Coordinates of N, CA, C and O in Angstrom, one line a residue:
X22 N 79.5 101.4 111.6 CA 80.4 100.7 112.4 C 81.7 100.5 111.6 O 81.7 99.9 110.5
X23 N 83.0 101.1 112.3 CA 83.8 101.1 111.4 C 84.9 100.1 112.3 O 85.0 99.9 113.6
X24 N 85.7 99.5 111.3 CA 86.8 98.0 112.1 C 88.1 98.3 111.5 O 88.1 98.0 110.3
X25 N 89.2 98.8 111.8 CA 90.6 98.3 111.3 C 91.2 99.6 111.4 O 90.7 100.5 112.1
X26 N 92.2 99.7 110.9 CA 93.2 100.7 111.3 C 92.3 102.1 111.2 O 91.2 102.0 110.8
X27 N 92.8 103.2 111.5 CA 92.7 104.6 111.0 C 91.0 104.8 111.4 O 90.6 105.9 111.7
X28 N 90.2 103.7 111.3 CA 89.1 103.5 111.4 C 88.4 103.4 109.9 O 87.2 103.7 109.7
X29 N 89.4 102.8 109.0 CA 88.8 102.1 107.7 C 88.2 101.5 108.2 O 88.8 100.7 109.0
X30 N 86.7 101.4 107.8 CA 85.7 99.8 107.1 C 86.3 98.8 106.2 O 87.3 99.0 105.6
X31 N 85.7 98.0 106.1 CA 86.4 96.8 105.1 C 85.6 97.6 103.8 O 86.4 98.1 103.0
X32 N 84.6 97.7 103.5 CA 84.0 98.7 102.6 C 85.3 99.4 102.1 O 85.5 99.4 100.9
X33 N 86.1 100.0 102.9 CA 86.8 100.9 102.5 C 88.0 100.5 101.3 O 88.4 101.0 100.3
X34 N 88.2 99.2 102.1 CA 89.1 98.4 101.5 C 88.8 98.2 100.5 O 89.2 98.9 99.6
X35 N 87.7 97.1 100.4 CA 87.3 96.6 98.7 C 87.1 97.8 97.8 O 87.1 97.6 96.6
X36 N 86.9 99.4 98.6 CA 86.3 100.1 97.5 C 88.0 100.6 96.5 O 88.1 100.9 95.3
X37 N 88.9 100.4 97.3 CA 90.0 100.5 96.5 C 91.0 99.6 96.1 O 92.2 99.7 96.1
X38 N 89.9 98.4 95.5 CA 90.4 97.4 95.1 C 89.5 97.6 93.5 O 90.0 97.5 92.4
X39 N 88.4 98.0 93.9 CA 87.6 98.3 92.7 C 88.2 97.9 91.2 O 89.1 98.6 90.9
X40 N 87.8 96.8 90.2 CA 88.3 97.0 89.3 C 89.7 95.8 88.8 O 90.3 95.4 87.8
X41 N 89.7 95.5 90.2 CA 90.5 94.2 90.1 C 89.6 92.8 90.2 O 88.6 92.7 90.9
X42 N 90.2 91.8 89.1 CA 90.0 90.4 88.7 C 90.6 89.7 89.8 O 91.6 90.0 90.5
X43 N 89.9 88.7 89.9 CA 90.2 87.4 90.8 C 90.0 85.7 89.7 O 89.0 85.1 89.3
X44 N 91.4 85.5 89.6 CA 92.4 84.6 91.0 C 93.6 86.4 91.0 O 94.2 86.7 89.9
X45 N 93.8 87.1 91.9 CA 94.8 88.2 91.8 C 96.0 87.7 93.2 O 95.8 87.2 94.2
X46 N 97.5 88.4 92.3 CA 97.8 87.9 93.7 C 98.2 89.1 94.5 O 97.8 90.1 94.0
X47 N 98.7 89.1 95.3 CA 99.2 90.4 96.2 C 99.5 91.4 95.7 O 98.9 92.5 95.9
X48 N 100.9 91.3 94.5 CA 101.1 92.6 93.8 C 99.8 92.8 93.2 O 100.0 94.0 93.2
X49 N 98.8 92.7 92.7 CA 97.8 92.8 91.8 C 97.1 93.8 92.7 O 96.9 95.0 92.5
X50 N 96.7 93.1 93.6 CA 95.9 94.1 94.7 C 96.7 95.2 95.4 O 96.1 96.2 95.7
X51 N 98.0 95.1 95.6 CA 98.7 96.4 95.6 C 98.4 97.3 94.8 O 97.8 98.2 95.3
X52 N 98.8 97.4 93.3 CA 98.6 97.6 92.1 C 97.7 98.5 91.6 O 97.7 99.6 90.9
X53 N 96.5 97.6 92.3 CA 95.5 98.4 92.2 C 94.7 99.2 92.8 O 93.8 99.8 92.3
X54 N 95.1 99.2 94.3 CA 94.9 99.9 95.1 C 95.2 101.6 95.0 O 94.4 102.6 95.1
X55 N 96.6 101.4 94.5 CA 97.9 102.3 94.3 C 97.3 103.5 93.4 O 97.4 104.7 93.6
X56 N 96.3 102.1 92.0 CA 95.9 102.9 91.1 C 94.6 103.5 91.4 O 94.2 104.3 90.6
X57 N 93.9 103.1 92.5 CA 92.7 103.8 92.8 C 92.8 104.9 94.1 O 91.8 105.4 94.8
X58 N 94.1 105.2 94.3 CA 94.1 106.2 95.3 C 94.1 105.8 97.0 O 94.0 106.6 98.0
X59 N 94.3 104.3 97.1 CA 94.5 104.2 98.6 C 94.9 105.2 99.6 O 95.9 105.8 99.2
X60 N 94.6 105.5 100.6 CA 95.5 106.0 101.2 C 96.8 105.0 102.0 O 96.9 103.8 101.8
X61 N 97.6 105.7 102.9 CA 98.8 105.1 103.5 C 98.4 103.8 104.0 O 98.8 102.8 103.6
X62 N 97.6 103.8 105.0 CA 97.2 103.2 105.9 C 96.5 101.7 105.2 O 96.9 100.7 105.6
X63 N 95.8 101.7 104.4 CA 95.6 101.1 103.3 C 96.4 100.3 102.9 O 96.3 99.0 103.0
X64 N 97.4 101.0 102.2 CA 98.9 99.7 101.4 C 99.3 99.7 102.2 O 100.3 99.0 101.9
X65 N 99.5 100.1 103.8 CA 100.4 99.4 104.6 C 99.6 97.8 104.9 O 100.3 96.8 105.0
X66 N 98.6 97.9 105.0 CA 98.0 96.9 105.1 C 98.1 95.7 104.3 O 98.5 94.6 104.6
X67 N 97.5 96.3 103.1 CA 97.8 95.2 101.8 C 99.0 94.7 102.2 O 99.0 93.7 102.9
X68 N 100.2 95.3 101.8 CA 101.6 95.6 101.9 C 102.2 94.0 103.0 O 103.1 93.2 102.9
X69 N 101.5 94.2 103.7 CA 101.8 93.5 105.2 C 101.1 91.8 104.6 O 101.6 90.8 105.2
X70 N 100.4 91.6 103.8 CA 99.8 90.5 103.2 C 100.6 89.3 103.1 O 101.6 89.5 102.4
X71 N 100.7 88.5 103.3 CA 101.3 87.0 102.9 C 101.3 87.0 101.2 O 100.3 87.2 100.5
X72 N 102.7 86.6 100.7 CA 102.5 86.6 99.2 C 101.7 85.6 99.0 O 102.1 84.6 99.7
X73 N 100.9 85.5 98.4 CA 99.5 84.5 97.6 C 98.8 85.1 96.9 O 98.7 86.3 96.7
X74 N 98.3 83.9 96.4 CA 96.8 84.1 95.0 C 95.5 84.3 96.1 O 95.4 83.8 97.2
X75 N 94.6 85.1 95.4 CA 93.4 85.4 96.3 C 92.6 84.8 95.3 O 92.8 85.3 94.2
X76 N 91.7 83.9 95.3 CA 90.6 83.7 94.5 C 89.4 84.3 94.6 O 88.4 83.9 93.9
X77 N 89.4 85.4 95.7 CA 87.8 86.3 95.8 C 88.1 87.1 96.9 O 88.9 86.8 97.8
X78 N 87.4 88.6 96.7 CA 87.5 89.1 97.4 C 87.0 88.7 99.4 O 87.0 89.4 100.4
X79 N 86.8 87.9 99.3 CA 86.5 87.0 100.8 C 87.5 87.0 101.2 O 87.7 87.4 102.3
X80 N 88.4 86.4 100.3 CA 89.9 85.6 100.5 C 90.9 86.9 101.2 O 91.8 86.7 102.1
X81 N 90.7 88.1 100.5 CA 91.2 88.9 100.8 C 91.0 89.9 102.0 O 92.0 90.5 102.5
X82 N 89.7 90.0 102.5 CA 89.0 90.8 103.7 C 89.5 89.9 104.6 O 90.0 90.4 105.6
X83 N 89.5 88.5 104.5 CA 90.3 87.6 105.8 C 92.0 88.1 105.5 O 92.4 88.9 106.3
X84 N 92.7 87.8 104.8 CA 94.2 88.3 104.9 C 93.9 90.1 105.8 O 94.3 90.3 106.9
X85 N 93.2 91.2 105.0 CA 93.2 92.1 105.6 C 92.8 92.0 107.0 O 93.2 92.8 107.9
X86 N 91.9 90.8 107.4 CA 91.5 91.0 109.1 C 92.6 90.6 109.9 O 92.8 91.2 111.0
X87 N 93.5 89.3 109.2 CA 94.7 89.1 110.3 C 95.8 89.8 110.3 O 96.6 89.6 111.1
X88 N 96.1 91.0 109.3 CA 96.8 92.0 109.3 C 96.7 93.3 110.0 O 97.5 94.1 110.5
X89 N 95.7 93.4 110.0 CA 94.9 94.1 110.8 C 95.2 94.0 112.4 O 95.5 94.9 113.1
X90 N 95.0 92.5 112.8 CA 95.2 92.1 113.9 C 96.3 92.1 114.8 O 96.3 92.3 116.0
X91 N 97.6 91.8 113.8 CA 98.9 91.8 113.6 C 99.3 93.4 114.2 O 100.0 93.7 115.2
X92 N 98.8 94.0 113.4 CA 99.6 95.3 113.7 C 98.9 96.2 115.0 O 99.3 97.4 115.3
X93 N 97.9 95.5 115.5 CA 97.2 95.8 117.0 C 98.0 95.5 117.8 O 98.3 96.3 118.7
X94 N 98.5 94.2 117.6 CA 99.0 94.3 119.2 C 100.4 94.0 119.1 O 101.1 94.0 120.1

């Protein structure tokens, strides 16, 4: 079952976050996305994030769901 743009999984997401430390804040997860090969659709996403500190990747799958949401309708 796949949820969010393009038909990335959230799986998809964390997997190109891979490698990043938490408390991270947005540029970080940009960053590292970038450096793990995201595709477009991906850092548009990130990209779209509220500047803040994430203290876990939980913290971050909820920013990616209301971005997500955002650019649905």
């Amino acid at each position: 079952m796949t949820r969010g743009l393009g038909g990335h999984s959230p799986a998809n997401v964390t997997h190109h976050l891979k490698g990043i430390h938490f408390p991270a804040k947005k540029q970080d997860l940009v960053k590292q996305a970038k450096k793990n090969g995201a595709e477009k659709d991906i850092m548009d996403v990130l990209n779209g994030m509220e500047e803040q500190e994430f203290a876990s990747i939980a913290e971050v799958m909820k920013a990616v769901g209301e971005v997500e949401r955002d650019m649905q309708t």
